[in-house]
Coordinates of C-alpha atoms in Angstrom, one line a residue:
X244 CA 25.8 -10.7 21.5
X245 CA 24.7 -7.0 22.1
X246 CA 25.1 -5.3 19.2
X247 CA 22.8 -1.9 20.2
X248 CA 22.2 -0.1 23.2
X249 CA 19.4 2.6 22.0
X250 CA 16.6 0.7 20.6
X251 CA 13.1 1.0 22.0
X252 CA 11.2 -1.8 20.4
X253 CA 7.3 -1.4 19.7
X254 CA 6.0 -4.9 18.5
X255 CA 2.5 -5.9 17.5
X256 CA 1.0 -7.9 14.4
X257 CA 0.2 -6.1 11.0
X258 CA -2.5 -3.9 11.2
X259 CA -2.5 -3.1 14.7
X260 CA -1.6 0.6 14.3
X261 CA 2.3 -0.1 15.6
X262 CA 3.1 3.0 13.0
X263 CA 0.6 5.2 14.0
X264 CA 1.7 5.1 18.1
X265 CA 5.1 5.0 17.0
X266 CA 4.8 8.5 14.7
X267 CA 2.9 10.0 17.7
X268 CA 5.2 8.6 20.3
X269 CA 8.5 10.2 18.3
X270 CA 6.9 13.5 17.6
X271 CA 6.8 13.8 21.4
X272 CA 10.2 12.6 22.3
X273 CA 13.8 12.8 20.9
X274 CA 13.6 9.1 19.5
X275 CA 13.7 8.4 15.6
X276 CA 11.2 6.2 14.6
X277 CA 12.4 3.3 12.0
X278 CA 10.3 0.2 11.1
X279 CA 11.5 -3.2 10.4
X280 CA 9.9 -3.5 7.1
X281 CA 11.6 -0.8 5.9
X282 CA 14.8 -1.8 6.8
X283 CA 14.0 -4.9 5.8
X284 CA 12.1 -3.9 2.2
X285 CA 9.7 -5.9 3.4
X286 CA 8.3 -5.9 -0.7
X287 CA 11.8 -8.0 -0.9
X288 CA 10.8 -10.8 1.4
X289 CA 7.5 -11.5 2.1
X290 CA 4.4 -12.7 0.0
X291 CA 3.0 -9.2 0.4
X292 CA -0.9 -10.8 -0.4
X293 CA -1.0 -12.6 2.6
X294 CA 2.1 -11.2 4.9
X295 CA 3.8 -14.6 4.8
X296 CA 7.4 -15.0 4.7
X297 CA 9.3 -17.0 2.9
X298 CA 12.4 -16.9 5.3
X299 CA 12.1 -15.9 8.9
X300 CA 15.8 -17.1 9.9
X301 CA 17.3 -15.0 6.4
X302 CA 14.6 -12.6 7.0
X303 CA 15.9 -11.4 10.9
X304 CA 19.3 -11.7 9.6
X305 CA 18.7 -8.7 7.1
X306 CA 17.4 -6.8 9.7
X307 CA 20.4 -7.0 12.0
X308 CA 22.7 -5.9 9.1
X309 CA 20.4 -3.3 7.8
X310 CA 20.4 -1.9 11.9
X311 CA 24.0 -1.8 11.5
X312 CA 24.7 0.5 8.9
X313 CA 21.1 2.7 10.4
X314 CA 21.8 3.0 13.8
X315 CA 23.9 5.4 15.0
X316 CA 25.7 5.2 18.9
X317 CA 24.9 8.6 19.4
X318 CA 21.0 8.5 18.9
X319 CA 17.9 6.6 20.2
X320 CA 15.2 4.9 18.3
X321 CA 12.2 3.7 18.4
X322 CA 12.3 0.6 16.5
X323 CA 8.5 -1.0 15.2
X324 CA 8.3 -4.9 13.9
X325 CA 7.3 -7.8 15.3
X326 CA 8.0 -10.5 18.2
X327 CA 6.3 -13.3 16.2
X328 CA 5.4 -14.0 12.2
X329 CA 3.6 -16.0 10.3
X330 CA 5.8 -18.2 8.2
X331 CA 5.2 -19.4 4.7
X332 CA 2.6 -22.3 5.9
X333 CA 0.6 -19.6 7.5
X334 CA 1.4 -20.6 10.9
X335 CA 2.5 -18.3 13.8
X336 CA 6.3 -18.2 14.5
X337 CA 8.4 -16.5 17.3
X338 CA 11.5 -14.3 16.0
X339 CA 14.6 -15.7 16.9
X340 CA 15.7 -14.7 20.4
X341 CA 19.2 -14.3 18.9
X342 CA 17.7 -11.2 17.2
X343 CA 16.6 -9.7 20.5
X344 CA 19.9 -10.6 21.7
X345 CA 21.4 -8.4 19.2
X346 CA 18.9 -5.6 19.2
X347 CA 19.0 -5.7 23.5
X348 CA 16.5 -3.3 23.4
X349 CA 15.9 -0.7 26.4
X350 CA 12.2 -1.1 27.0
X351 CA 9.7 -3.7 25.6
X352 CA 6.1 -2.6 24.4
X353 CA 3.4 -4.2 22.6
X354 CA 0.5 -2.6 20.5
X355 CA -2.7 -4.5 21.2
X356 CA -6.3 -4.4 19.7
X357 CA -9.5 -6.4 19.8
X358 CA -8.1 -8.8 16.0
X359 CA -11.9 -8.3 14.8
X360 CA -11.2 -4.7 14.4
X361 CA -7.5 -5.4 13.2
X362 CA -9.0 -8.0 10.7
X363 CA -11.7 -5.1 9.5
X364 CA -8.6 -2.9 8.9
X365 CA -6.4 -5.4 7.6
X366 CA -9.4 -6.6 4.7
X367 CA -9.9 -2.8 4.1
X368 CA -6.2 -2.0 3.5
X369 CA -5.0 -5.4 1.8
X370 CA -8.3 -6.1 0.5
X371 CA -8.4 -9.7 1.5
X372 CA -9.8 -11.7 4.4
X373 CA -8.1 -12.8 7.4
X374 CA -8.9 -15.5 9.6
X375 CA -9.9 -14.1 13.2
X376 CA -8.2 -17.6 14.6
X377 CA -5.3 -17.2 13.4
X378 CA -4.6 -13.3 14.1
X379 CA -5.9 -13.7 17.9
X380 CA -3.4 -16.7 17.9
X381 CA -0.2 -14.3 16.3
X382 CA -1.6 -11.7 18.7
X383 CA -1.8 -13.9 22.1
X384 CA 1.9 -15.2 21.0
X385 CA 3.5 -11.9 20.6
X386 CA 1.8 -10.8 24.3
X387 CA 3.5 -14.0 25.7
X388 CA 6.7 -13.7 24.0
X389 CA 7.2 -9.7 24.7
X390 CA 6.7 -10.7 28.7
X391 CA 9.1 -13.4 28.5
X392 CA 11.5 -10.7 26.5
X393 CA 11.1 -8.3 29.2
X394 CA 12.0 -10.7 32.1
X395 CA 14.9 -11.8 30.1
X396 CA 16.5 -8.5 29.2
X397 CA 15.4 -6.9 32.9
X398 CA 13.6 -3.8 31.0
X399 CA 10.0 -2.8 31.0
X400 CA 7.0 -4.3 29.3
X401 CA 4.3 -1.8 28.3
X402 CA 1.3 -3.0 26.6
X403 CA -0.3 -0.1 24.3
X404 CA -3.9 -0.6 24.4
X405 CA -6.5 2.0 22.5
X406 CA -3.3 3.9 21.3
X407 CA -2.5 5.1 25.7
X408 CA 1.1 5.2 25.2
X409 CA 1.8 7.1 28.1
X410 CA 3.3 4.6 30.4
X411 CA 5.7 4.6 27.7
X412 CA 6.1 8.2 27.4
X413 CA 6.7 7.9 32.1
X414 CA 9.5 5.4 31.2
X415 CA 11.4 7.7 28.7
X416 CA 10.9 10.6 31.3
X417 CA 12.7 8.3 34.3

């Protein structure tokens, strides 16, 4: 069920600067940048130490009802989350297609980075370690599952790599 038809969504795991491209990426186009956690209050949900959740199914639920009373028909956003999570066992997890269903975003792009530098930032921001294994495994998943996204919903897949958003920016210009 299509619930939105102005979402751009901009996925990638913590601490791959999805936040950064997105800010840059809306101060150059009309589109209002949101992020899932905050609709979400991610504080709310997830074991903020280790960027577990407790709930994924609960958790994507949330989201769709805090989009609802967000989004208005009449503007376009720029949504930032995630394609995949790691759930409370620590092991990575695909959002439920039914969200992407709802969301039926306009355009697909993913924010990549080399995970040693990611896990670098991530021990300097959270001030804890991160296994490189697991990260690369989040980060191959979310690739995989943003292509397969794409083909389903017929709308472009841009991969943002060393912050080059401008395929991105060519698509919002067609």
């Amino acid at each position: 069920m299509k619930l939105f038809e102005n979402i751009y969504f901009v996925g990638g795991i913590h601490g791959v600067g999805k936040g950064t491209v997105c800010k840059e990426i809306a101060s150059k186009t009309r589109l209002i940048h949101i992020t899932a956690s905050q609709v979400l209050k991610w504080n709310e949900i997830s074991f903020s130490e280790n960027k577990l959740v407790k709930d994924l199914s609960s958790t994507q639920e949330r989201l769709i009802v805090g989009l609802e009373n967000l989004i208005e028909k009449n503007k376009e956003y720029l949504l930032d989350g995630h394609f995949c999570l790691l759930n409370s066992s620590a092991v990575p997890c695909r959002i439920d297609e039914d969200v992407f269903d709802q969301i039926n975003p306009r355009a697909i792009a993913i924010v990549i980075d080399d995970v040693k530098i990611i896990v670098k930032r991530l021990e300097s921001r959270d001030d804890k370690i991160y296994k490189i294994s697991i990260l690369n495994e989040l980060q191959q998943m979310e690739i995989e599952y943003a292509k397969y996204l794409s083909k389903k919903y017929c709308v472009p897949y841009i991969e943002i790599i060393n912050n080059n958003y401008e395929r991105f920016l060519d698509i919002l210009n067609r």
